[in-house]
CSV table of C-alpha atoms in Angstrom, one decimal:
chain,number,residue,atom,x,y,z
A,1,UNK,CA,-12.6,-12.4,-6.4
A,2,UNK,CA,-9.3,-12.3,-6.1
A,3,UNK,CA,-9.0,-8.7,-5.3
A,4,UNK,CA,-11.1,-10.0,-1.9
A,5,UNK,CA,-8.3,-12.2,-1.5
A,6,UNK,CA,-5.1,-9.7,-1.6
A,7,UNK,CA,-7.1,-7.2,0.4
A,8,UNK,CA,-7.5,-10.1,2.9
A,9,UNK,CA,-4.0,-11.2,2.3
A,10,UNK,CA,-3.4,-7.9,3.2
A,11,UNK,CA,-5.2,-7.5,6.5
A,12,UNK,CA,-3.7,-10.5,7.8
A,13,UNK,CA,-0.3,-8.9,7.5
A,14,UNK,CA,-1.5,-6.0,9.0
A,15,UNK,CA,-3.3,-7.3,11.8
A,16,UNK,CA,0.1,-9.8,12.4
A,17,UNK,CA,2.1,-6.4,12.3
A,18,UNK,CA,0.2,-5.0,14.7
A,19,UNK,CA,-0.5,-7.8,17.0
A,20,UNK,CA,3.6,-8.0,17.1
A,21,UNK,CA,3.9,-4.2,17.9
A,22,UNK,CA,2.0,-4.8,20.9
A,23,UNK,CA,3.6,-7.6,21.7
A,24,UNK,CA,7.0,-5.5,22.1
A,25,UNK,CA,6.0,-3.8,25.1
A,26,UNK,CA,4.4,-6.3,26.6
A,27,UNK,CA,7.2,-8.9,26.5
A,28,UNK,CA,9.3,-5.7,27.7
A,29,UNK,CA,7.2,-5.0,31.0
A,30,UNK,CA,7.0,-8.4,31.7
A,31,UNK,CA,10.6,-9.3,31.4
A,32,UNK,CA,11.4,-6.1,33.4
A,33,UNK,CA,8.9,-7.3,36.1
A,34,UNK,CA,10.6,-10.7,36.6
A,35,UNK,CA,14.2,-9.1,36.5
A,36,UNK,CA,12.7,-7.0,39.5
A,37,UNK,CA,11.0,-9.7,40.8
């Protein structure tokens, strides 16, 4: 049971990770876009 957990605990981190990642070059094109803009 709580091996479920910490793998869960895990994925969470992971998925947060990753969500941030592509977050970067998002946040990147977009600010670039208004600067043109």
């Amino acid at each position: 049971h709580g091996v479920a957990d910490g793998v869960r605990g895990v994925f969470s981190q992971l998925g947060q990770a990753v969500n941030d990642l592509l977050a970067l070059p998002v946040r990147a094109f977009f600010s670039m876009f208004s600067i043109k803009g």
